[in-house]
Amino acid sequence: MSYSAIVLAAGNGRRMRSSGPKVMCEVLGDPMIGWVLDNLRDAGIPDEDVGVVVGCGAETVKEYLASRGAYRTFMQTERKGTGHAVMQAREMLKDGDNLLVLCGDAPFADSDTITAALSEHTHRGNDVTVVTADLPDPGNYGRIVRESNGNFAGIVEAKDCTLVQLGITEINSGIYWFRAEALAKALDKLSCDNAAGEYYLTDTVGIIRGEGGKVGTLTSPDTDIVLGANSRAELLQLNIIAKMNVIGELLDEGVEFVSTDGVIIGRNVKIGRDTTILPGTILRGNTVIGEKCVIGPNTLLENCTVGNSVTLNSVQGYDSRICDRVKAGPFVQLRPGTILHDGVKIGDFVEIKNSEIGVNTAVAHLTYVGDSDVGKGVNFGCGCVTANYDGINKYRTTIGDYAFIGCNTNLIAPVEIGENATTAAGSTITSNVPPESLAIERSQTKIIENWEKNSKRIKKA
Ligand code: UD1
Ligand code: CA
């Protein structure tokens, strides 16, 4: 027997009031559908056995899927409901298979829940197993209606509920394991005779039961697992829950937070013990941070690797590597391809792009270093610029160990500054500077005596 999954992701963001597809709305910086696909991977369902039904913003969703793995996609050109969406992926229904169906807008349906539901499903020989939860405030979720003996009777959408049914707190999570043949037969019988005029997937469960099939439910002990986001308010709620879950785990691992204000940490970020995260810090993607660092306030890192004992104060870093004991900030931008070696110091209003900066080099103020290879122990004065772009092509700048780049130096690339060389303040360097030499490229100060302009101005005032 093999296992496959259908993810429903065609819905429009109508209630989200978004022009894009709802499943691309983000929780902690990752699209909701990304969470769902991670959960499927964790549950051991291979990417190629996952079919995603796309529709609204199909191109955007497909592009995202392609960036992640070899998923199958099915197009639902008209949104006629969750049952109709599954009909578009009929090819996924293979006799003898068990098939998981879940929603692309429910990111917390974790692998433990998926596998627990599967073992319940196979153990009991069910035709369908529905994951349910008991929510004190069941909102717009479909209600699980039971007979007086407690047996499953059907799922009723909130829109179609009687007042009494609205009071039911057991809700449908939208996570189901089906025996493929049972689902295929039920889809043939599905109608759109309901308040929304849609083909409800939920009705297939009632149909299977009506045909004498075996319906089981598994009630999730953790109610957060079933939460989905249909509106911006619900999306914010998911973000708040996810944020505190991630921070809770990091606290357990010895990471320090003095406040969680403005702190957003993606679920794949790793942080070492005794590191402090200060307010306003956003850590995204595959960022890894070592031990004993102070990150923040107001620091944003995306796909960065940070060593130990690093201080980053008001730094924005993207796809960069920051080694041990680096101090950067405030107001620093590290653009993709930056490597800061051990002990580097980057001060205020400095931008580094696609450059390697050697051990203990200091770039302390108001400087742009782009497409450069800088050695160790180099000192940049205030206001230096590597002119790496001539309007058509980009060129590299190379600076040898212990060079001293005077204040306000322009380095017109391609250019090489030798080891231990110095450039005089205010120089625009257009040719290579040999090691141990001084390059001056400015005229000497000219003094004009008896210059009366100033005294005239003062008299007038
Ligand atoms: C659905 C369930 C509800 C359950 C809830 C759990 C139905 C009829 N209702 O309600 O019982 O409590 O999920 O979160 O199934 N989609 C498509 N094509 C469509 C319509 C929807 O692919 O034509 C996708 C959406 O993108 C979404 C998922 O299916 O990812 C669920 O649809 P949504 O409209 O959000 O259903 P709910 O009203 O939340
Ligand atoms: Ca939903």
Short mmCIF file of C-alpha atoms and ligand atoms in Angstrom, two decimals:
data_model
loop_
_atom_site.label_atom_id
_atom_site.label_comp_id
_atom_site.label_asym_id
_atom_site.label_seq_id
_atom_site.Cartn_x
_atom_site.Cartn_y
_atom_site.Cartn_z
CA MET A 1 0.00 0.00 0.00
CA SER A 2 1.27 3.47 -0.73
CA TYR A 3 0.33 6.88 0.55
CA SER A 4 -0.25 10.04 -1.36
CA ALA A 5 -1.77 13.42 -0.65
CA ILE A 6 -3.88 16.09 -2.30
CA VAL A 7 -3.42 19.68 -1.13
CA LEU A 8 -6.28 22.05 -1.91
CA ALA A 9 -4.77 25.37 -2.91
CA ALA A 10 -6.97 26.85 -5.63
CA GLY A 11 -9.03 29.20 -3.48
CA ASN A 12 -8.99 32.92 -4.01
CA GLY A 13 -8.13 35.22 -1.14
CA ARG A 14 -11.61 36.75 -1.16
CA ARG A 15 -12.06 36.80 2.61
CA MET A 16 -8.36 37.66 2.89
CA ARG A 17 -9.02 40.66 0.59
CA SER A 18 -5.85 39.78 -1.26
CA SER A 19 -5.22 40.00 -4.99
CA GLY A 20 -2.95 36.96 -4.77
CA PRO A 21 -3.65 33.33 -3.90
CA LYS A 22 -4.57 32.80 -0.26
CA VAL A 23 -2.15 29.89 0.27
CA MET A 24 0.78 32.22 -0.48
CA CYS A 25 -0.12 34.42 2.51
CA GLU A 26 2.75 34.12 4.94
CA VAL A 27 3.12 32.85 8.46
CA LEU A 28 6.50 33.86 9.93
CA GLY A 29 7.74 34.76 6.47
CA ASP A 30 6.87 31.47 4.75
CA PRO A 31 3.75 30.90 2.62
CA MET A 32 1.12 28.80 4.37
CA ILE A 33 1.37 26.16 1.65
CA GLY A 34 5.10 25.87 2.37
CA TRP A 35 4.29 24.83 5.93
CA VAL A 36 1.82 22.25 4.65
CA LEU A 37 4.35 20.79 2.21
CA ASP A 38 7.00 20.63 4.96
CA ASN A 39 4.53 18.78 7.18
CA LEU A 40 3.92 16.24 4.39
CA ARG A 41 7.67 15.73 3.97
CA ASP A 42 8.03 15.24 7.72
CA ALA A 43 5.20 12.68 7.57
CA GLY A 44 7.24 10.73 4.99
CA ILE A 45 5.06 11.40 1.94
CA PRO A 46 7.42 11.94 -1.02
CA ASP A 47 7.02 15.18 -3.02
CA GLU A 48 6.16 13.26 -6.20
CA ASP A 49 3.18 11.64 -4.43
CA VAL A 50 1.75 15.03 -3.52
CA GLY A 51 -0.77 16.60 -5.91
CA VAL A 52 -1.58 20.27 -5.46
CA VAL A 53 -4.83 21.69 -6.84
CA VAL A 54 -4.13 25.21 -8.06
CA GLY A 55 -6.45 27.85 -9.48
CA CYS A 56 -6.38 31.40 -8.19
CA GLY A 57 -2.89 32.78 -8.87
CA ALA A 58 -1.92 29.38 -10.28
CA GLU A 59 1.29 30.67 -11.85
CA THR A 60 2.54 32.12 -8.56
CA VAL A 61 1.75 28.93 -6.66
CA LYS A 62 3.28 26.71 -9.36
CA GLU A 63 6.45 28.79 -9.42
CA TYR A 64 6.74 28.41 -5.66
CA LEU A 65 6.11 24.64 -5.88
CA ALA A 66 8.76 24.25 -8.60
CA SER A 67 11.28 26.05 -6.39
CA ARG A 68 10.70 23.42 -3.69
CA GLY A 69 10.34 20.03 -5.34
CA ALA A 70 8.77 17.76 -7.95
CA TYR A 71 5.09 18.19 -7.08
CA ARG A 72 2.20 17.28 -9.36
CA THR A 73 -0.27 20.09 -9.99
CA PHE A 74 -3.89 20.03 -11.12
CA MET A 75 -5.73 23.06 -12.47
CA GLN A 76 -9.15 24.01 -11.12
CA THR A 77 -10.23 26.73 -13.55
CA GLU A 78 -13.45 27.57 -11.72
CA ARG A 79 -13.73 27.56 -7.93
CA LYS A 80 -16.72 25.34 -7.32
CA GLY A 81 -15.76 24.11 -3.88
CA THR A 82 -13.41 21.74 -2.09
CA GLY A 83 -15.12 18.62 -3.51
CA HIS A 84 -14.82 20.03 -7.02
CA ALA A 85 -11.14 20.75 -6.34
CA VAL A 86 -10.51 17.09 -5.44
CA MET A 87 -12.35 16.03 -8.65
CA GLN A 88 -9.64 17.86 -10.65
CA ALA A 89 -7.03 15.59 -9.05
CA ARG A 90 -8.87 12.33 -9.75
CA GLU A 91 -5.71 10.85 -11.29
CA MET A 92 -4.29 10.75 -7.76
CA LEU A 93 -6.99 8.27 -6.67
CA LYS A 94 -5.53 4.82 -7.22
CA ASP A 95 -7.32 1.66 -6.14
CA GLY A 96 -5.75 0.17 -3.05
CA ASP A 97 -4.22 3.49 -1.96
CA ASN A 98 -4.90 5.55 1.08
CA LEU A 99 -5.02 9.20 0.26
CA LEU A 100 -4.62 12.21 2.52
CA VAL A 101 -6.57 15.36 1.65
CA LEU A 102 -5.77 18.61 3.40
CA CYS A 103 -6.07 22.37 2.94
CA GLY A 104 -3.25 24.64 1.81
CA ASP A 105 -4.46 27.31 4.26
CA ALA A 106 -3.97 25.25 7.43
CA PRO A 107 -0.22 25.41 8.15
CA PHE A 108 -0.13 23.73 11.56
CA ALA A 109 -1.47 20.31 10.51
CA ASP A 110 1.77 18.68 11.65
CA SER A 111 3.28 15.32 10.75
CA ASP A 112 2.37 13.80 14.15
CA THR A 113 -1.30 14.49 13.49
CA ILE A 114 -1.06 13.19 9.92
CA THR A 115 0.60 9.94 10.97
CA ALA A 116 -1.62 9.45 14.04
CA ALA A 117 -4.69 9.82 11.79
CA LEU A 118 -3.22 7.35 9.30
CA SER A 119 -2.60 4.71 11.93
CA GLU A 120 -6.14 5.17 13.24
CA HIS A 121 -7.41 4.92 9.65
CA THR A 122 -5.56 1.72 8.74
CA HIS A 123 -5.83 0.11 12.17
CA ARG A 124 -9.63 0.40 12.16
CA GLY A 125 -9.97 -0.31 8.45
CA ASN A 126 -11.85 2.95 7.87
CA ASP A 127 -13.05 4.20 4.49
CA VAL A 128 -12.47 7.72 5.73
CA THR A 129 -10.94 9.18 8.88
CA VAL A 130 -11.57 12.84 9.70
CA VAL A 131 -9.35 14.79 12.07
CA THR A 132 -11.55 16.88 14.37
CA ALA A 133 -10.96 19.26 17.27
CA ASP A 134 -12.98 20.67 20.09
CA LEU A 135 -12.95 24.45 19.78
CA PRO A 136 -14.67 26.54 22.46
CA ASP A 137 -15.27 29.16 19.76
CA PRO A 138 -15.99 27.07 16.62
CA GLY A 139 -16.50 30.12 14.35
CA ASN A 140 -16.94 29.23 10.67
CA TYR A 141 -15.53 25.74 10.80
CA GLY A 142 -17.68 22.86 9.59
CA ARG A 143 -19.45 21.14 12.50
CA ILE A 144 -19.23 17.40 13.23
CA VAL A 145 -22.82 16.27 13.71
CA ARG A 146 -23.27 13.06 15.69
CA GLU A 147 -26.20 10.76 16.40
CA SER A 148 -27.50 10.43 19.96
CA ASN A 149 -25.28 7.34 20.42
CA GLY A 150 -22.25 9.42 19.45
CA ASN A 151 -21.82 7.86 16.00
CA PHE A 152 -20.70 10.15 13.21
CA ALA A 153 -23.66 11.51 11.19
CA GLY A 154 -22.11 14.11 8.89
CA ILE A 155 -20.23 17.39 8.52
CA VAL A 156 -22.35 20.52 8.19
CA GLU A 157 -20.80 23.80 7.04
CA ALA A 158 -21.44 26.76 9.36
CA LYS A 159 -23.41 28.48 6.58
CA ASP A 160 -25.78 25.51 6.44
CA CYS A 161 -26.09 24.88 10.18
CA THR A 162 -29.25 25.16 12.23
CA LEU A 163 -28.94 27.26 15.37
CA VAL A 164 -28.55 24.11 17.45
CA GLN A 165 -25.84 22.77 15.12
CA LEU A 166 -23.96 26.10 15.35
CA GLY A 167 -23.56 25.35 19.06
CA ILE A 168 -21.55 22.20 18.32
CA THR A 169 -17.92 22.69 19.32
CA GLU A 170 -16.45 19.64 17.56
CA ILE A 171 -15.22 20.93 14.21
CA ASN A 172 -13.80 19.56 10.96
CA SER A 173 -10.08 20.29 10.61
CA GLY A 174 -10.15 19.73 6.84
CA ILE A 175 -7.62 16.88 7.26
CA TYR A 176 -8.88 13.51 6.01
CA TRP A 177 -7.48 10.09 5.15
CA PHE A 178 -9.60 8.35 2.50
CA ARG A 179 -9.53 4.89 0.97
CA ALA A 180 -9.17 5.97 -2.67
CA GLU A 181 -12.02 3.82 -4.08
CA ALA A 182 -14.45 5.08 -1.42
CA LEU A 183 -13.58 8.70 -2.20
CA ALA A 184 -13.87 8.14 -5.98
CA LYS A 185 -17.35 6.65 -5.61
CA ALA A 186 -18.50 9.44 -3.28
CA LEU A 187 -17.22 12.15 -5.67
CA ASP A 188 -19.52 10.69 -8.38
CA LYS A 189 -22.50 11.26 -6.11
CA LEU A 190 -21.60 14.76 -4.92
CA SER A 191 -24.06 17.59 -5.56
CA CYS A 192 -23.89 21.34 -4.98
CA ASP A 193 -27.24 21.63 -3.24
CA ASN A 194 -26.23 23.87 -0.30
CA ALA A 195 -26.05 27.50 0.85
CA ALA A 196 -22.88 28.20 -1.14
CA GLY A 197 -23.90 26.26 -4.27
CA GLU A 198 -20.53 24.47 -4.08
CA TYR A 199 -19.38 20.86 -4.23
CA TYR A 200 -18.34 20.33 -0.62
CA LEU A 201 -15.66 17.74 0.04
CA THR A 202 -17.22 17.42 3.49
CA ASP A 203 -20.33 15.88 1.91
CA THR A 204 -18.28 12.92 0.63
CA VAL A 205 -17.86 11.82 4.24
CA GLY A 206 -21.66 11.72 4.73
CA ILE A 207 -22.08 9.95 1.38
CA ILE A 208 -19.54 7.26 2.36
CA ARG A 209 -21.40 6.75 5.61
CA GLY A 210 -24.80 6.63 3.81
CA GLU A 211 -23.43 3.85 1.58
CA GLY A 212 -22.58 1.80 4.65
CA GLY A 213 -18.89 2.75 4.61
CA LYS A 214 -16.81 3.02 7.76
CA VAL A 215 -16.22 6.58 8.99
CA GLY A 216 -13.86 7.30 11.85
CA THR A 217 -12.71 10.47 13.55
CA LEU A 218 -9.58 11.36 15.44
CA THR A 219 -9.85 14.29 17.82
CA SER A 220 -6.64 16.27 17.97
CA PRO A 221 -5.58 17.00 21.56
CA ASP A 222 -3.88 20.22 20.40
CA THR A 223 -6.53 22.57 19.05
CA ASP A 224 -3.99 24.87 17.35
CA ILE A 225 -3.19 22.13 14.85
CA VAL A 226 -6.47 22.52 13.00
CA LEU A 227 -6.38 26.31 12.68
CA GLY A 228 -6.71 27.73 9.19
CA ALA A 229 -6.63 31.31 7.98
CA ASN A 230 -9.42 32.64 5.81
CA SER A 231 -9.08 36.32 6.78
CA ARG A 232 -6.28 38.72 7.66
CA ALA A 233 -7.36 38.60 11.30
CA GLU A 234 -7.02 34.80 11.33
CA LEU A 235 -3.68 35.06 9.55
CA LEU A 236 -2.43 37.43 12.25
CA GLN A 237 -3.64 34.97 14.88
CA LEU A 238 -1.64 32.16 13.21
CA ASN A 239 1.43 34.41 13.12
CA ILE A 240 1.09 35.17 16.82
CA ILE A 241 0.73 31.49 17.72
CA ALA A 242 3.62 30.44 15.47
CA LYS A 243 5.85 33.24 16.77
CA MET A 244 5.40 32.21 20.38
CA ASN A 245 5.87 28.52 19.52
CA VAL A 246 9.22 29.25 17.86
CA ILE A 247 10.35 31.56 20.68
CA GLY A 248 9.22 28.99 23.27
CA GLU A 249 11.47 26.34 21.71
CA LEU A 250 14.41 28.75 21.53
CA LEU A 251 13.98 29.69 25.19
CA ASP A 252 14.20 25.99 26.04
CA GLU A 253 17.45 25.82 24.06
CA GLY A 254 19.01 28.67 26.07
CA VAL A 255 18.38 31.67 23.83
CA GLU A 256 17.63 34.90 25.70
CA PHE A 257 14.81 37.32 24.95
CA VAL A 258 14.31 40.37 27.15
CA SER A 259 11.15 41.21 25.22
CA THR A 260 9.48 39.64 22.21
CA ASP A 261 8.28 42.99 20.80
CA GLY A 262 8.70 43.07 17.06
CA VAL A 263 10.59 39.79 17.08
CA ILE A 264 9.75 37.44 14.22
CA ILE A 265 11.79 34.27 13.81
CA GLY A 266 11.18 31.79 11.01
CA ARG A 267 10.69 28.17 11.98
CA ASN A 268 13.86 26.96 10.25
CA VAL A 269 16.14 29.46 11.97
CA LYS A 270 18.72 28.03 14.39
CA ILE A 271 20.20 30.00 17.28
CA GLY A 272 22.92 28.94 19.74
CA ARG A 273 22.75 29.19 23.53
CA ASP A 274 23.45 32.42 25.42
CA THR A 275 22.64 34.47 22.38
CA THR A 276 20.36 37.43 23.10
CA ILE A 277 17.69 38.51 20.65
CA LEU A 278 16.67 42.15 21.14
CA PRO A 279 13.40 43.80 20.06
CA GLY A 280 12.66 44.47 16.42
CA THR A 281 14.69 41.51 15.18
CA ILE A 282 13.43 39.53 12.17
CA LEU A 283 15.26 36.32 11.27
CA ARG A 284 14.17 34.54 8.12
CA GLY A 285 14.89 31.61 5.84
CA ASN A 286 17.78 29.32 6.69
CA THR A 287 19.52 31.71 9.04
CA VAL A 288 21.88 30.08 11.56
CA ILE A 289 23.30 32.04 14.51
CA GLY A 290 26.00 30.83 16.89
CA GLU A 291 26.44 31.24 20.64
CA LYS A 292 26.89 34.35 22.82
CA CYS A 293 25.77 36.80 20.14
CA VAL A 294 23.70 39.94 20.62
CA ILE A 295 21.33 40.35 17.68
CA GLY A 296 19.29 43.55 17.47
CA PRO A 297 17.72 45.82 18.20
CA ASN A 298 16.13 46.23 14.77
CA THR A 299 18.10 43.66 12.82
CA LEU A 300 16.85 41.69 9.84
CA LEU A 301 18.73 38.62 8.60
CA GLU A 302 17.68 36.41 5.72
CA ASN A 303 19.60 33.22 4.88
CA CYS A 304 22.66 34.34 6.85
CA THR A 305 25.20 32.30 8.79
CA VAL A 306 26.49 34.02 11.90
CA GLY A 307 29.35 32.71 14.07
CA ASN A 308 29.86 33.08 17.84
CA SER A 309 30.13 36.28 19.93
CA VAL A 310 28.85 38.48 17.12
CA THR A 311 27.10 41.82 17.73
CA LEU A 312 24.65 43.04 15.07
CA ASN A 313 22.90 46.28 15.94
CA SER A 314 20.43 47.61 13.34
CA VAL A 315 21.86 45.49 10.55
CA GLN A 316 20.09 44.18 7.48
CA GLY A 317 21.83 41.13 6.04
CA TYR A 318 20.91 38.92 3.11
CA ASP A 319 22.59 35.68 1.98
CA SER A 320 25.77 36.59 3.85
CA ARG A 321 28.29 34.87 6.12
CA ILE A 322 29.38 36.61 9.29
CA CYS A 323 32.19 34.91 11.23
CA ASP A 324 33.15 35.01 14.92
CA ARG A 325 33.46 38.24 16.96
CA VAL A 326 32.23 40.49 14.16
CA LYS A 327 30.70 43.77 15.34
CA ALA A 328 28.40 45.52 12.91
CA GLY A 329 26.08 48.47 13.15
CA PRO A 330 24.23 50.58 13.59
CA PHE A 331 22.60 51.10 10.17
CA VAL A 332 24.53 48.57 8.13
CA GLN A 333 23.41 46.70 5.05
CA LEU A 334 25.07 43.42 4.04
CA ARG A 335 23.89 42.45 0.58
CA PRO A 336 24.11 38.94 -0.93
CA GLY A 337 27.54 37.40 -1.24
CA THR A 338 29.12 39.21 1.70
CA ILE A 339 31.62 37.35 3.88
CA LEU A 340 32.89 39.06 7.02
CA HIS A 341 35.79 37.12 8.55
CA ASP A 342 36.59 36.89 12.25
CA GLY A 343 36.85 40.15 14.17
CA VAL A 344 35.67 42.43 11.37
CA LYS A 345 34.20 45.74 12.48
CA ILE A 346 31.55 47.45 10.34
CA GLY A 347 30.30 50.82 11.57
CA ASP A 348 27.43 53.17 10.86
CA PHE A 349 26.03 53.75 7.37
CA VAL A 350 28.16 51.12 5.66
CA GLU A 351 26.99 48.91 2.80
CA ILE A 352 28.87 45.79 1.76
CA LYS A 353 27.90 43.84 -1.33
CA ASN A 354 29.31 40.63 -2.80
CA SER A 355 32.63 41.13 -1.05
CA GLU A 356 34.96 39.22 1.23
CA ILE A 357 36.35 41.22 4.13
CA GLY A 358 39.43 39.76 5.84
CA VAL A 359 40.14 39.12 9.54
CA ASN A 360 40.09 42.21 11.81
CA THR A 361 39.47 44.65 8.98
CA ALA A 362 37.56 47.80 9.98
CA VAL A 363 35.10 49.63 7.77
CA ALA A 364 33.94 52.08 10.37
CA HIS A 365 31.81 54.79 8.77
CA LEU A 366 29.88 55.94 5.71
CA THR A 367 31.44 53.56 3.21
CA TYR A 368 30.39 51.39 0.26
CA VAL A 369 32.37 48.25 -0.51
CA GLY A 370 31.06 46.30 -3.51
CA ASP A 371 32.53 43.41 -5.53
CA SER A 372 35.74 43.53 -3.52
CA ASP A 373 38.29 41.16 -2.02
CA VAL A 374 39.71 42.82 1.05
CA GLY A 375 42.59 41.33 3.06
CA LYS A 376 43.11 41.23 6.80
CA GLY A 377 43.83 44.17 9.10
CA VAL A 378 42.78 46.72 6.49
CA ASN A 379 41.49 50.08 7.69
CA PHE A 380 38.96 52.09 5.73
CA GLY A 381 38.66 55.76 6.68
CA CYS A 382 35.35 57.55 6.64
CA GLY A 383 33.45 57.90 3.38
CA CYS A 384 35.25 55.47 1.06
CA VAL A 385 33.65 54.15 -2.10
CA THR A 386 34.52 51.31 -4.41
CA ALA A 387 33.30 52.50 -7.82
CA ASN A 388 32.52 49.00 -9.13
CA TYR A 389 30.14 49.88 -11.95
CA ASP A 390 30.86 51.88 -15.10
CA GLY A 391 27.22 51.89 -16.16
CA ILE A 392 27.63 48.72 -18.23
CA ASN A 393 29.87 46.26 -16.41
CA LYS A 394 30.86 45.54 -12.82
CA TYR A 395 34.50 45.15 -11.81
CA ARG A 396 36.30 43.93 -8.70
CA THR A 397 38.54 45.77 -6.31
CA THR A 398 41.35 43.93 -4.52
CA ILE A 399 42.93 45.28 -1.35
CA GLY A 400 45.97 43.60 0.24
CA ASP A 401 46.51 42.89 3.94
CA TYR A 402 47.05 45.87 6.29
CA ALA A 403 46.37 48.46 3.58
CA PHE A 404 45.14 51.85 4.82
CA ILE A 405 42.41 53.42 2.72
CA GLY A 406 42.31 57.13 3.60
CA CYS A 407 39.10 59.05 4.20
CA ASN A 408 37.05 59.79 1.12
CA THR A 409 39.00 57.52 -1.18
CA ASN A 410 37.32 56.45 -4.42
CA LEU A 411 38.66 53.17 -5.76
CA ILE A 412 37.80 52.98 -9.45
CA ALA A 413 37.57 49.26 -10.25
CA PRO A 414 39.16 47.19 -11.58
CA VAL A 415 41.96 48.25 -9.28
CA GLU A 416 44.39 46.62 -6.87
CA ILE A 417 45.80 48.11 -3.69
CA GLY A 418 48.93 46.26 -2.57
CA GLU A 419 49.69 44.97 0.91
CA ASN A 420 50.44 47.65 3.48
CA ALA A 421 49.84 50.40 0.89
CA THR A 422 48.17 53.69 1.82
CA THR A 423 45.83 55.91 -0.16
CA ALA A 424 45.80 59.57 0.84
CA ALA A 425 42.54 61.10 1.98
CA GLY A 426 40.38 62.42 -0.85
CA SER A 427 42.15 60.43 -3.57
CA THR A 428 40.43 58.93 -6.57
CA ILE A 429 42.54 55.90 -7.38
CA THR A 430 42.42 54.76 -11.00
CA SER A 431 45.55 52.62 -11.24
CA ASN A 432 47.03 49.82 -9.16
CA VAL A 433 48.97 50.83 -6.05
CA PRO A 434 52.07 48.72 -5.32
CA PRO A 435 52.62 47.22 -1.84
CA GLU A 436 54.11 49.45 0.88
CA SER A 437 53.55 52.65 -1.18
CA LEU A 438 51.50 55.81 -0.73
CA ALA A 439 49.12 56.88 -3.50
CA ILE A 440 48.05 60.53 -3.57
CA GLU A 441 45.72 61.69 -6.26
CA ARG A 442 44.75 65.28 -5.45
CA SER A 443 46.25 68.72 -5.96
CA GLN A 444 48.13 70.40 -3.15
CA THR A 445 46.37 73.04 -1.09
CA LYS A 446 46.76 76.44 -2.74
CA ILE A 447 46.70 79.52 -0.51
CA ILE A 448 45.45 82.86 -1.91
CA GLU A 449 46.31 85.65 0.49
CA ASN A 450 44.11 88.69 1.26
CA TRP A 451 40.96 87.03 0.09
CA GLU A 452 38.44 89.68 1.12
CA LYS A 453 35.16 88.01 0.37
CA ASN A 454 34.65 86.90 3.96
CA SER A 455 35.36 90.29 5.55
CA LYS A 456 32.95 91.98 3.06
CA ARG A 457 30.26 89.42 3.96
CA ILE A 458 30.71 89.99 7.70
CA LYS A 459 30.57 93.80 7.29
CA LYS A 460 27.31 93.51 5.29
CA ALA A 461 25.74 91.40 8.02
C1 UD1 B 1 -13.22 24.04 4.89
C2 UD1 B 1 -14.23 22.94 5.22
C3 UD1 B 1 -14.68 23.10 6.66
C4 UD1 B 1 -13.48 23.01 7.58
C5 UD1 B 1 -12.40 24.04 7.17
C6 UD1 B 1 -11.12 23.76 7.93
C7 UD1 B 1 -15.45 22.46 3.13
C8 UD1 B 1 -16.70 22.65 2.38
N1 UD1 B 1 -15.36 23.07 4.32
O1 UD1 B 1 -13.90 25.28 5.07
O2 UD1 B 1 -15.58 22.07 6.99
O3 UD1 B 1 -13.86 23.25 8.89
O4 UD1 B 1 -12.10 23.92 5.77
O5 UD1 B 1 -10.18 24.77 7.69
O6 UD1 B 1 -14.60 21.75 2.68
N2 UD1 B 1 -10.22 25.37 -2.29
C9 UD1 B 1 -9.98 24.99 -3.58
N3 UD1 B 1 -10.98 25.11 -4.51
C10 UD1 B 1 -12.21 25.58 -4.20
C11 UD1 B 1 -12.45 25.97 -2.87
C12 UD1 B 1 -11.44 25.85 -1.92
O7 UD1 B 1 -8.88 24.54 -3.91
O8 UD1 B 1 -13.05 25.65 -5.11
C13 UD1 B 1 -9.14 25.25 -1.30
C14 UD1 B 1 -8.77 26.58 -0.64
O9 UD1 B 1 -7.71 27.18 -1.33
C15 UD1 B 1 -8.37 26.18 0.76
C16 UD1 B 1 -9.13 24.87 1.01
O10 UD1 B 1 -9.57 24.42 -0.25
O11 UD1 B 1 -6.99 25.92 0.84
C17 UD1 B 1 -10.30 25.07 1.92
O12 UD1 B 1 -11.20 25.98 1.34
P1 UD1 B 1 -11.84 27.16 2.16
O13 UD1 B 1 -12.68 27.96 1.25
O14 UD1 B 1 -10.82 27.86 2.95
O15 UD1 B 1 -12.79 26.31 3.13
P2 UD1 B 1 -13.30 26.69 4.56
O16 UD1 B 1 -14.46 27.63 4.42
O17 UD1 B 1 -12.19 27.12 5.42
CA CA B 2 -10.07 27.65 5.07
#
